[in-house]
PDB file of C-alpha atoms in Angstrom:
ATOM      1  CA  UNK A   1     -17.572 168.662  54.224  1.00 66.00           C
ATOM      2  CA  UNK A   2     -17.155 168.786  57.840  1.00 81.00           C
ATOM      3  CA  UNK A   3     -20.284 167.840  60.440  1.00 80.00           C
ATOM      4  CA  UNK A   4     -21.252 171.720  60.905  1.00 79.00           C
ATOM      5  CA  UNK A   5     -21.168 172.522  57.174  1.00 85.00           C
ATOM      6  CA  UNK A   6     -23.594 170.017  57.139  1.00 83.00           C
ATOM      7  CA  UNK A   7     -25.638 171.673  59.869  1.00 84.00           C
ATOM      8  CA  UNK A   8     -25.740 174.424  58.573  1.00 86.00           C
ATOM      9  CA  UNK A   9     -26.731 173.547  55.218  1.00 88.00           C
ATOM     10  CA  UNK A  10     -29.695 171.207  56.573  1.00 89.00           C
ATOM     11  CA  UNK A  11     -30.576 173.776  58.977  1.00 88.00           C
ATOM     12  CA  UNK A  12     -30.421 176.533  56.033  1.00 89.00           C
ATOM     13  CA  UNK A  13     -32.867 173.676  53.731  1.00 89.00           C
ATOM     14  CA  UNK A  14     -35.193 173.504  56.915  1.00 89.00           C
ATOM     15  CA  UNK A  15     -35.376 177.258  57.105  1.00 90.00           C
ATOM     16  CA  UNK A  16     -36.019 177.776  53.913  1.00 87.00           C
ATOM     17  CA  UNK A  17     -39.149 174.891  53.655  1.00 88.00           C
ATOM     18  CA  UNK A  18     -40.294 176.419  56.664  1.00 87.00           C
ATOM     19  CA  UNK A  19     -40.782 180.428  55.592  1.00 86.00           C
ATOM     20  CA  UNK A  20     -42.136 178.955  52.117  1.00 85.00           C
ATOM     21  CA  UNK A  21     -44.619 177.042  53.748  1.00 84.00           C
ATOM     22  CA  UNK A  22     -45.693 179.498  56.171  1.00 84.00           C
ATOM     23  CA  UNK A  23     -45.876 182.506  53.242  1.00 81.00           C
ATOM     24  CA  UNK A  24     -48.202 179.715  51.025  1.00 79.00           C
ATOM     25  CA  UNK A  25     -50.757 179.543  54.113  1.00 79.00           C
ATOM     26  CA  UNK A  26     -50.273 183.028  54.926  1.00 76.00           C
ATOM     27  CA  UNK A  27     -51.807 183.794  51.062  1.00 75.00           C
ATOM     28  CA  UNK A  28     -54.043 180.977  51.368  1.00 73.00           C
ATOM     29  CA  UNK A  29     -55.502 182.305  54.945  1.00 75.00           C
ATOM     30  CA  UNK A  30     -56.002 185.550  53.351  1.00 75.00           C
ATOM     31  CA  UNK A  31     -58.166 184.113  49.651  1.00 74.00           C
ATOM     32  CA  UNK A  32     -60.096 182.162  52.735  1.00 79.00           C
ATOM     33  CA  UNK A  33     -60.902 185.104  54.421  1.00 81.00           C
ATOM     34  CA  UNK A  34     -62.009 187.331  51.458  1.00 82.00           C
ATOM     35  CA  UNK A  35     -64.005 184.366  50.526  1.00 85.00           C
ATOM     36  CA  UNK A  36     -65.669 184.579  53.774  1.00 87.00           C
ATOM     37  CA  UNK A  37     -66.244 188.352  53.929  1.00 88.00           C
ATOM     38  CA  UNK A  38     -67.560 187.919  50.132  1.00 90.00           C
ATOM     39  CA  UNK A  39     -70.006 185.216  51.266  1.00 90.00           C
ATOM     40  CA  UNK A  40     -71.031 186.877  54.405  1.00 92.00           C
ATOM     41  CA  UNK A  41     -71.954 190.158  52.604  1.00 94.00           C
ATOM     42  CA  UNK A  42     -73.846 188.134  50.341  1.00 93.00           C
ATOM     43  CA  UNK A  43     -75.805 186.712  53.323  1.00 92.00           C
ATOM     44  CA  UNK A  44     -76.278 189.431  54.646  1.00 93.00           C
ATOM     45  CA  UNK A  45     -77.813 190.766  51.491  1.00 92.00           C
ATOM     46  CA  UNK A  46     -80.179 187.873  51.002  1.00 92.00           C
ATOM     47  CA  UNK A  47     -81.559 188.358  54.856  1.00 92.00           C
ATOM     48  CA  UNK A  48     -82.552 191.923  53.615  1.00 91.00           C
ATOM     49  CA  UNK A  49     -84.195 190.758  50.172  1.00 89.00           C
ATOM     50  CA  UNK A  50     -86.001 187.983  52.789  1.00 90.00           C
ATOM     51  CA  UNK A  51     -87.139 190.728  55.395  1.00 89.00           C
ATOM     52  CA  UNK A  52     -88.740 192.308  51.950  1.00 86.00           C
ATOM     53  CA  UNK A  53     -90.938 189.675  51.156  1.00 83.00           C
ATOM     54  CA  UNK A  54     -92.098 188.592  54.211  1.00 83.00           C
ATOM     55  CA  UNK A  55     -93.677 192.148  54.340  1.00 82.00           C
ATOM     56  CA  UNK A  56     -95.100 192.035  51.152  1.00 78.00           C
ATOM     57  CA  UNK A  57     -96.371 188.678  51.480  1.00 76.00           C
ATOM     58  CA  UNK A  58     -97.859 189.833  55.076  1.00 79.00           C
ATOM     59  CA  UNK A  59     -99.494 192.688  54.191  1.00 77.00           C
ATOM     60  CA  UNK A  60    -103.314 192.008  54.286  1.00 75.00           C
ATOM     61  CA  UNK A  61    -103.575 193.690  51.035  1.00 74.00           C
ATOM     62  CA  UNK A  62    -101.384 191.301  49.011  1.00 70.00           C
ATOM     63  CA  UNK A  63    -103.469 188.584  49.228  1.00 73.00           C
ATOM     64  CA  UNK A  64    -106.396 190.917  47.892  1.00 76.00           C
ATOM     65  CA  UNK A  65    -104.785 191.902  44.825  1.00 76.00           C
ATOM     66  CA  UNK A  66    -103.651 188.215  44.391  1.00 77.00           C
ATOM     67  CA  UNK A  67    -107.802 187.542  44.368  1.00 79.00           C
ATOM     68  CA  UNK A  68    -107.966 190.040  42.253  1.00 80.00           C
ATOM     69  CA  UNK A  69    -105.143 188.910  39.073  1.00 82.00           C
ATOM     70  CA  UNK A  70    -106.914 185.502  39.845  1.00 83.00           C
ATOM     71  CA  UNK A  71    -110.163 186.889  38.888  1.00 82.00           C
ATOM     72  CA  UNK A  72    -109.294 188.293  36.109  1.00 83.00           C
ATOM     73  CA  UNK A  73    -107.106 185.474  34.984  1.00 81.00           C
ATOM     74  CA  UNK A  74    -110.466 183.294  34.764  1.00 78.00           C
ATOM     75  CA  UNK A  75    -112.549 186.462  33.300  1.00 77.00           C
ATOM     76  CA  UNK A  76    -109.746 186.450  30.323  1.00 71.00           C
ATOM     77  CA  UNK A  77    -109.360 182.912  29.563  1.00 62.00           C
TER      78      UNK A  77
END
C-alpha cells in the first residue's frame, strides 16, 4: 500500500467518524429540544392553573364559605 492509499483510507475512516458523530448529536439536539418545548408548555400550563387559584383564594368570598364548611363541620360532628 503506497503512503496516499493510506491517506486516503485514514482520511476516508476520519470522514466517516466525523458525519456519524455529527448525525448522533444532530438527533440528540433535536430529543433535547422537544424535551424542552414539552417542559416549557407544561410550565406554561402550571402558571395558568397558579393564576387560578390565587383568584380563588383572593376573592373575599372564599374565605366566607371556608367559615362556613367549618361551621358546619363542628355542627355535624
Amino acid at each position: 500500500m503506497s503512503f496516499w492509499t493510506a491517506v486516503v483510507v485514514i482520511v476516508a475512516i476520519l470522514a466517516g467518524t466525523i458525519i456519524s458523530t455529527s448525525k448522533h448529536k444532530a438527533k440528540h439536539n433535536s430529543a433535547d429540544n422537544d424535551k424542552t418545548n414539552e417542559l416549557e408548555k407544561e410550565i406554561e400550563a402550571l402558571k395558568a392553573r397558579i393564576v387560578t387559584l390565587e383568584k380563588i383564594v383572593t376573592d373575599p368570598g372564599y374565605d366566607l364559605k371556608k367559615q362556613f364548611k367549618d361551621l358546619e363541620d363542628d355542627r355535624v360532628a
